[in-house]
Coordinates of C-alpha atoms and ligand atoms in Angstrom, one line a residue:
M1 CA -84.6 4.7 -178.8
S2 CA -80.9 4.0 -178.4
D3 CA -79.5 0.5 -178.7
K4 CA -79.2 -1.0 -175.2
T5 CA -78.1 -4.5 -176.1
Y6 CA -74.6 -3.7 -175.0
L7 CA -75.8 -3.9 -171.4
D8 CA -75.9 -7.7 -171.9
W9 CA -72.2 -7.8 -172.5
P10 CA -70.2 -9.6 -169.8
F11 CA -68.6 -6.4 -168.5
F12 CA -71.8 -5.6 -166.6
D13 CA -73.7 -7.1 -163.7
D14 CA -77.3 -6.6 -162.7
A15 CA -76.5 -3.6 -160.5
H16 CA -75.1 -1.8 -163.6
R17 CA -78.2 -2.6 -165.6
R18 CA -80.4 -1.3 -162.8
L19 CA -78.2 1.9 -162.6
E20 CA -78.6 2.6 -166.3
R21 CA -82.4 2.0 -166.2
D22 CA -82.9 4.1 -163.1
L23 CA -80.8 7.0 -164.4
E24 CA -82.6 6.9 -167.8
A25 CA -85.9 7.2 -165.9
W26 CA -84.5 10.1 -163.8
V27 CA -83.0 12.3 -166.5
P28 CA -85.7 14.4 -168.1
P29 CA -85.1 15.0 -171.8
N30 CA -82.7 17.9 -172.5
T31 CA -81.8 18.4 -168.8
G32 CA -79.9 21.6 -168.2
G33 CA -81.0 23.2 -171.5
D34 CA -78.7 23.4 -174.5
H35 CA -77.9 27.1 -174.4
P36 CA -78.4 28.2 -170.8
A37 CA -78.2 32.0 -170.5
D38 CA -76.2 31.6 -167.3
V39 CA -74.0 28.6 -167.6
D40 CA -72.6 29.0 -164.1
S41 CA -76.0 28.9 -162.5
A42 CA -77.1 26.0 -164.7
C43 CA -74.0 24.0 -163.6
R44 CA -74.5 24.8 -160.0
E45 CA -78.1 23.7 -160.2
L46 CA -77.2 20.4 -162.0
V47 CA -74.6 19.6 -159.4
K48 CA -77.2 20.2 -156.7
R49 CA -79.7 17.9 -158.4
L50 CA -77.2 15.2 -159.2
G51 CA -76.1 15.3 -155.5
R52 CA -79.6 15.5 -154.0
D53 CA -80.7 12.4 -156.0
G54 CA -77.6 10.3 -155.2
W55 CA -75.9 10.2 -158.6
L56 CA -72.7 12.0 -157.4
R57 CA -72.1 9.2 -154.9
Y58 CA -70.8 7.2 -157.8
A59 CA -68.2 9.9 -158.6
V60 CA -66.3 9.5 -155.3
G61 CA -64.9 6.4 -153.6
G62 CA -65.3 5.5 -149.9
T63 CA -68.7 4.7 -148.3
D64 CA -67.6 6.4 -145.1
C65 CA -67.4 9.7 -146.9
G66 CA -70.4 9.7 -149.1
G67 CA -69.3 7.3 -151.9
R68 CA -71.6 4.7 -153.3
F69 CA -68.8 2.0 -153.0
D70 CA -65.5 1.8 -151.2
A71 CA -63.6 2.2 -154.4
I72 CA -64.7 4.0 -157.6
D73 CA -66.6 1.7 -159.9
T74 CA -65.4 2.8 -163.3
R75 CA -68.2 1.0 -165.2
S76 CA -70.8 2.9 -163.1
I77 CA -69.1 6.2 -163.9
C78 CA -69.0 5.3 -167.6
L79 CA -72.6 4.3 -167.7
I80 CA -73.7 7.5 -165.9
R81 CA -71.6 9.7 -168.3
E82 CA -72.9 7.8 -171.4
T83 CA -76.5 8.2 -170.3
L84 CA -76.3 11.8 -169.3
A85 CA -74.3 12.7 -172.4
R86 CA -77.1 11.3 -174.6
H87 CA -79.5 13.8 -173.0
S88 CA -77.4 16.8 -172.0
G89 CA -73.7 17.7 -172.4
L90 CA -73.9 20.0 -169.5
A91 CA -75.4 17.4 -167.1
D92 CA -72.5 15.1 -168.2
F93 CA -70.0 17.8 -167.6
A94 CA -71.4 18.6 -164.1
F95 CA -71.2 14.9 -163.1
A96 CA -67.8 14.3 -164.6
M97 CA -66.0 17.3 -163.1
Q98 CA -67.1 16.4 -159.6
G99 CA -65.3 13.1 -160.2
L100 CA -62.2 14.4 -161.9
G101 CA -61.9 17.3 -159.4
S102 CA -62.0 15.0 -156.4
G103 CA -60.4 11.9 -158.0
A104 CA -57.0 12.6 -156.5
L105 CA -58.6 12.8 -153.0
T106 CA -60.4 9.5 -153.6
L107 CA -57.2 7.8 -154.6
H108 CA -54.6 9.5 -152.4
G109 CA -56.4 11.8 -149.9
S110 CA -55.7 11.5 -146.1
P111 CA -58.7 10.4 -144.0
Q112 CA -59.1 14.0 -142.9
Q113 CA -59.1 15.3 -146.5
K114 CA -61.6 12.7 -147.5
Q115 CA -64.0 13.6 -144.7
R116 CA -63.6 17.3 -145.4
Y117 CA -64.2 17.3 -149.1
L118 CA -65.5 14.1 -150.5
A119 CA -68.8 14.0 -148.6
K120 CA -69.7 17.4 -149.8
V121 CA -68.7 16.6 -153.4
A122 CA -70.9 13.4 -153.2
A123 CA -73.8 15.4 -151.8
G124 CA -73.5 18.2 -154.5
E125 CA -72.7 20.7 -151.8
A126 CA -69.2 21.5 -152.9
I127 CA -67.9 21.9 -156.5
A128 CA -64.5 20.4 -157.4
A129 CA -62.0 21.2 -160.1
F130 CA -58.7 19.6 -161.4
A131 CA -56.0 22.1 -162.2
L132 CA -53.1 20.5 -164.2
S133 CA -52.6 22.4 -167.5
E134 CA -50.7 25.6 -167.8
P135 CA -50.3 28.2 -170.6
G136 CA -46.8 26.7 -171.3
S137 CA -47.5 23.0 -170.5
G138 CA -50.6 21.1 -171.7
S139 CA -49.6 17.7 -173.2
D140 CA -46.1 17.9 -171.5
V141 CA -47.2 17.8 -167.9
A142 CA -43.6 17.3 -166.6
A143 CA -42.7 20.8 -168.0
M144 CA -45.1 22.6 -165.6
A145 CA -43.8 25.9 -164.1
C146 CA -46.3 26.6 -161.3
A147 CA -44.3 26.2 -158.2
A148 CA -44.9 25.4 -154.5
R149 CA -42.1 26.0 -152.0
A150 CA -42.3 24.7 -148.5
E151 CA -42.2 27.5 -145.8
G152 CA -42.8 26.3 -142.2
D153 CA -46.2 24.6 -142.0
H154 CA -47.3 26.0 -145.3
Y155 CA -46.6 25.7 -149.0
V156 CA -46.5 28.9 -151.1
L157 CA -47.9 28.6 -154.6
D158 CA -46.9 30.9 -157.5
G159 CA -47.9 30.5 -161.1
E160 CA -50.8 29.9 -163.4
K161 CA -53.1 27.1 -164.6
T162 CA -55.4 27.3 -167.6
W163 CA -58.3 25.4 -169.3
I164 CA -59.6 24.6 -165.8
S165 CA -63.1 23.3 -166.0
N166 CA -65.4 24.6 -163.2
G167 CA -62.9 27.4 -162.9
G168 CA -64.9 30.3 -161.4
I169 CA -67.6 28.2 -159.7
A170 CA -65.5 25.5 -157.9
D171 CA -65.3 25.5 -154.1
F172 CA -61.9 23.9 -154.2
Y173 CA -59.2 23.0 -156.8
V174 CA -56.8 20.1 -156.8
V175 CA -53.7 21.9 -158.1
F176 CA -50.5 20.3 -159.3
A177 CA -47.3 22.2 -158.8
R178 CA -43.5 21.8 -158.9
T179 CA -42.1 21.1 -155.5
G180 CA -38.7 20.2 -156.9
E181 CA -37.8 16.9 -155.1
A182 CA -36.3 15.8 -158.4
P183 CA -36.2 17.1 -162.0
G184 CA -39.2 16.7 -164.4
S185 CA -42.1 14.4 -163.5
R186 CA -40.6 13.3 -160.2
G187 CA -40.7 16.8 -158.7
L188 CA -44.4 17.6 -158.7
S189 CA -47.0 17.5 -155.9
A190 CA -50.7 17.8 -155.6
F191 CA -52.6 20.3 -153.3
V192 CA -56.1 21.2 -152.4
V193 CA -56.6 25.0 -152.8
E194 CA -59.9 26.3 -151.5
A195 CA -61.4 29.0 -153.7
N196 CA -61.4 31.6 -151.0
T197 CA -57.6 31.3 -150.2
P198 CA -55.8 34.7 -150.3
G199 CA -53.4 34.8 -153.3
F200 CA -55.7 32.7 -155.5
E201 CA -57.7 34.4 -158.2
I202 CA -59.6 33.7 -161.4
A203 CA -57.4 35.5 -163.9
E204 CA -59.7 35.1 -166.9
R205 CA -62.9 33.3 -167.8
I206 CA -62.7 31.5 -171.2
E207 CA -65.6 31.1 -173.5
V208 CA -65.7 28.0 -175.8
I209 CA -67.9 26.6 -178.5
A210 CA -69.8 24.3 -176.1
P211 CA -70.2 26.7 -173.1
H212 CA -69.3 25.5 -169.6
P213 CA -67.4 27.1 -166.7
L214 CA -63.7 27.4 -167.8
A215 CA -61.0 29.6 -166.5
R216 CA -57.3 30.6 -166.2
L217 CA -56.2 30.6 -162.6
R218 CA -53.5 32.7 -161.0
F219 CA -51.6 32.0 -157.7
E220 CA -49.5 34.8 -156.2
S221 CA -47.8 34.0 -152.9
C222 CA -50.8 31.8 -152.2
R223 CA -50.2 30.1 -148.8
I224 CA -51.6 26.6 -148.5
P225 CA -51.5 24.6 -145.2
R226 CA -49.2 21.7 -145.3
E227 CA -52.0 19.3 -144.6
N228 CA -53.5 20.2 -148.0
L229 CA -50.8 18.2 -149.7
V230 CA -52.5 15.2 -151.5
G231 CA -50.3 12.1 -151.5
A232 CA -46.6 12.2 -150.9
P233 CA -44.4 15.1 -152.0
G234 CA -42.9 14.4 -155.5
Q235 CA -45.7 12.0 -156.4
G236 CA -48.0 14.6 -158.0
F237 CA -47.3 13.3 -161.6
K238 CA -48.4 9.8 -160.7
V239 CA -51.4 11.1 -158.8
A240 CA -52.5 13.0 -161.9
M241 CA -51.9 10.1 -164.2
Q242 CA -53.8 7.6 -162.0
T243 CA -56.7 10.1 -161.9
L244 CA -56.7 10.4 -165.6
D245 CA -56.6 6.6 -166.1
I246 CA -60.2 6.6 -164.6
F247 CA -61.5 9.8 -166.2
R248 CA -60.0 9.3 -169.7
T249 CA -62.1 6.1 -169.9
S250 CA -65.1 8.1 -168.8
V251 CA -64.4 10.7 -171.5
A252 CA -64.7 7.8 -174.0
A253 CA -68.1 7.0 -172.4
A254 CA -69.3 10.6 -172.8
A255 CA -68.3 10.5 -176.5
L256 CA -70.2 7.3 -176.8
G257 CA -73.3 8.9 -175.4
F258 CA -73.0 11.8 -177.9
A259 CA -72.5 9.3 -180.7
R260 CA -75.5 7.2 -179.7
R261 CA -77.7 10.3 -179.6
A262 CA -76.4 11.3 -183.1
L263 CA -77.2 7.9 -184.5
D264 CA -80.7 8.1 -183.0
E265 CA -81.3 11.5 -184.5
A266 CA -79.9 10.3 -187.9
L267 CA -82.2 7.3 -187.9
F268 CA -85.2 9.4 -187.1
R269 CA -84.5 11.7 -190.0
A270 CA -83.4 9.0 -192.5
T271 CA -86.6 7.0 -192.0
R272 CA -88.9 10.0 -192.5
R273 CA -87.3 12.3 -195.0
K274 CA -88.7 11.7 -198.5
M275 CA -86.8 12.4 -201.7
F276 CA -86.9 11.0 -205.2
G277 CA -90.0 8.9 -204.2
Q278 CA -88.4 7.1 -201.3
T279 CA -87.0 7.8 -197.8
L280 CA -83.4 8.7 -197.2
A281 CA -82.9 5.3 -195.5
D282 CA -83.8 3.5 -198.7
F283 CA -80.7 4.9 -200.4
Q284 CA -77.7 2.5 -200.2
I285 CA -75.5 5.6 -199.8
T286 CA -77.4 6.4 -196.5
Q287 CA -77.3 2.8 -195.4
A288 CA -73.5 2.8 -195.8
K289 CA -73.3 5.8 -193.5
L290 CA -75.6 4.2 -191.0
A291 CA -73.6 1.0 -191.0
Q292 CA -70.3 2.9 -190.4
M293 CA -72.0 4.8 -187.5
A294 CA -73.4 1.8 -185.8
T295 CA -70.2 -0.2 -186.1
G296 CA -68.0 2.7 -184.9
I297 CA -70.3 3.0 -181.9
D298 CA -70.0 -0.7 -181.0
A299 CA -66.2 -0.6 -181.4
S300 CA -66.0 2.4 -179.1
A301 CA -68.3 0.8 -176.5
L302 CA -66.2 -2.4 -176.5
L303 CA -63.0 -0.5 -175.9
T304 CA -64.5 1.8 -173.3
Y305 CA -66.1 -0.9 -171.2
R306 CA -63.1 -3.2 -171.6
A307 CA -60.9 -0.4 -170.0
A308 CA -63.5 0.2 -167.3
W309 CA -63.9 -3.5 -166.5
L310 CA -60.2 -4.1 -166.4
R311 CA -59.7 -1.1 -164.1
D312 CA -62.4 -2.4 -161.8
R313 CA -60.5 -5.7 -161.6
G314 CA -57.5 -3.8 -160.3
R315 CA -55.5 -3.8 -163.5
N316 CA -53.3 -0.9 -164.8
V317 CA -55.3 0.4 -167.8
T318 CA -53.2 3.4 -169.0
R319 CA -53.0 1.8 -172.5
E320 CA -56.6 0.6 -172.6
A321 CA -57.9 4.0 -171.4
A322 CA -55.9 5.7 -174.1
M323 CA -57.2 3.4 -176.8
A324 CA -60.8 3.9 -175.6
K325 CA -60.5 7.7 -175.4
M326 CA -58.8 8.0 -178.8
T327 CA -61.2 5.7 -180.6
A328 CA -64.5 6.8 -179.0
T329 CA -63.8 10.6 -179.3
E330 CA -62.6 10.4 -182.9
T331 CA -65.4 8.0 -183.9
A332 CA -68.0 10.2 -182.2
Q333 CA -66.8 13.2 -184.2
Q334 CA -67.3 11.2 -187.5
V335 CA -70.7 9.8 -186.4
I336 CA -71.9 13.2 -185.4
D337 CA -70.7 14.7 -188.7
S338 CA -72.6 12.0 -190.6
A339 CA -75.7 12.8 -188.6
V340 CA -75.4 16.5 -189.5
Q341 CA -75.1 15.5 -193.1
I342 CA -78.2 13.3 -193.0
W343 CA -80.1 16.2 -191.4
G344 CA -78.9 18.6 -194.2
G345 CA -79.5 22.3 -193.7
L346 CA -81.5 21.6 -190.5
G347 CA -78.4 20.0 -189.0
V348 CA -76.6 23.3 -188.8
V349 CA -79.4 25.4 -187.3
C350 CA -78.5 26.7 -183.9
G351 CA -80.1 24.7 -181.2
H352 CA -80.8 21.6 -183.2
P353 CA -79.6 18.4 -181.3
V354 CA -77.1 17.5 -184.0
E355 CA -75.7 21.0 -184.2
R356 CA -75.3 21.0 -180.4
L357 CA -73.6 17.6 -180.6
Y358 CA -71.3 18.9 -183.3
R359 CA -70.0 21.6 -181.0
E360 CA -70.0 19.5 -177.9
I361 CA -67.8 16.6 -179.2
R362 CA -64.9 18.7 -180.4
A363 CA -63.2 19.5 -177.1
L364 CA -63.3 15.8 -176.1
R365 CA -60.6 15.1 -178.7
I366 CA -58.4 17.6 -176.9
Y367 CA -58.9 17.7 -173.2
E368 CA -57.7 15.0 -170.7
G369 CA -54.9 14.2 -173.2
A370 CA -55.3 15.0 -176.9
T371 CA -55.7 12.2 -179.4
E372 CA -52.0 12.7 -180.2
V373 CA -51.0 12.1 -176.5
Q374 CA -53.1 8.9 -176.5
Q375 CA -51.3 7.8 -179.6
L376 CA -48.0 8.4 -177.9
I377 CA -49.1 6.4 -174.8
I378 CA -50.3 3.5 -176.9
A379 CA -47.2 3.4 -179.2
R380 CA -44.8 3.6 -176.2
Q381 CA -46.4 0.7 -174.5
T382 CA -46.7 -1.4 -177.6
L383 CA -43.1 -0.8 -178.4
A384 CA -42.0 -1.6 -174.8
S385 CA -43.9 -4.9 -174.8
Y386 CA -42.3 -5.8 -178.2
Q387 CA -38.8 -4.9 -177.0
Q388 CA -39.1 -6.5 -173.6
P389 CA -41.5 -9.4 -173.9
S390 CA -42.4 -10.9 -170.5
A391 CA -40.7 -14.1 -169.7
G392 CA -42.6 -17.3 -170.6
Ligands
COS401 N1 -50.0 5.7 -163.6 C1 -49.0 5.7 -162.7 N2 -47.7 6.2 -163.1 C2 -47.6 6.6 -164.3 C3 -48.6 6.7 -165.3 C4 -49.9 6.2 -164.8 N3 -50.9 6.2 -165.7 N4 -48.1 7.2 -166.4 C5 -46.8 7.4 -166.2 N5 -46.5 7.1 -164.9 C6 -45.2 7.2 -164.3 C7 -44.1 6.5 -165.1 O1 -44.0 5.2 -164.8 C8 -42.8 7.3 -164.8 O2 -42.4 6.8 -163.5 P1 -40.9 6.8 -163.0 O3 -40.5 8.3 -163.0 O4 -40.9 6.2 -161.7 O5 -40.1 6.0 -164.1 C9 -43.3 8.7 -164.6 O6 -44.7 8.6 -164.3 C10 -43.1 9.6 -165.8 O7 -43.8 8.9 -166.9 P2 -43.4 9.2 -168.4 O8 -41.9 9.1 -168.6 O9 -44.3 8.4 -169.3 O10 -43.8 10.8 -168.5 P3 -43.7 11.8 -169.8 O11 -43.2 13.1 -169.2 O12 -43.0 11.2 -170.9 O13 -45.3 12.1 -170.1 C11 -47.5 11.7 -171.0 C12 -46.2 11.2 -170.4 C13 -47.3 12.5 -172.3 C14 -48.3 10.5 -171.3 C15 -48.2 12.7 -169.9 O14 -47.4 13.8 -169.8 C16 -49.6 13.0 -170.3 O15 -50.5 12.2 -170.1 N6 -49.8 14.2 -170.9 C17 -51.2 14.7 -171.2 C18 -51.7 15.4 -170.0 C19 -53.2 15.6 -170.1 O16 -54.0 14.7 -170.2 N7 -53.5 16.9 -169.9 C20 -54.9 17.3 -169.8 C21 -55.1 17.7 -168.4 S1 -56.8 17.5 -167.9 S2 -57.8 18.6 -169.0

């Protein structure tokens, strides 16, 4: 049984505690299976179930278009991701991508766009995706080459996107492209591209160590109605970054869920496995490991829920979200590695919970801003506040 004492921390109110309890009761153990033969169908099914039972309402903002609240409640999203991740990486993925894929619409969509897309995302009737990275620009978003030129009442998209989660099963993609109002980050815009738009195709499906739908996308003279522009022209970089400010914090929460599961598995093994006349847990060397694991988890939780709480209070959390994502994902990797060590040979057997966690955690240190990007963000802001301390 995972430690739940953190729910008494002042970041949460009773509605959060109820949400966690209700979701814990809803999610059957190992939802979604660990090695589904058909990952696309498994994801579609998870989205349907998460939508049918109301959980996806937390992934979008706006009660008039299916959202649970008027604005996204970051703490709810984090609690849901943490809880789902403890049981099933794929269920967490299905939930998270509905939020990331529609986040730009929640934040900057027109009333018509919100009505058209968000209600279906919240009901699990449409699958969303977020298309930012390209073969030549991952960390350096401002260097993107995919271009959208205005032509009458349309934009015409040409270029590629890659590492796009839900690529291949999404009904629509929020795509970022260069519109050229100004150089670099000031010349990008965001668009909704529906999957059946002529000129859009899945160029390649990509298989990864923890399978989920992932693809490279290609746009060739792909005509998008002007009303599919999300936010103002030239504001795409900020739209992407504001979306990531929410979902980077939630990646930290997912890592936390993986780490908590790993600690549970390690405790189970350490208190049962006998050697040299005692249990593994009786050895101080094991206790040192368990202490590191438990402390790392609490430190990650504090940073994660601080970032979520601050965002829910309307604060800019770019730095706090970066700290949370960096710490929680790097810590979870170490915690899971220790759990594998405690399980010994069994820990590397395909299908074992800690083997699955070992594969699942790895990508979280890379996507939505690699650890090195988070370091850059934190250092820049730390240096800026040192060099320009606020008056008084
Ligand atoms: N919210 C709102 N605005 C933001 C912002 C945020 N979180 N972060 C930056 N901006 C603004 C800046 O204020 C700046 O505005 P002005 O042009 O008005 O001055 C502008 O955006 C450019 O910011 P910056 O100079 O910091 O941009 P850089 O090109 O140096 O890039 C990083 C910054 C590296 C942080 C950014 O490119 C990044 O996050 N990269 C990782 C991308 C990523 O996560 N990829 C994974 C995709 S999802 S799997």
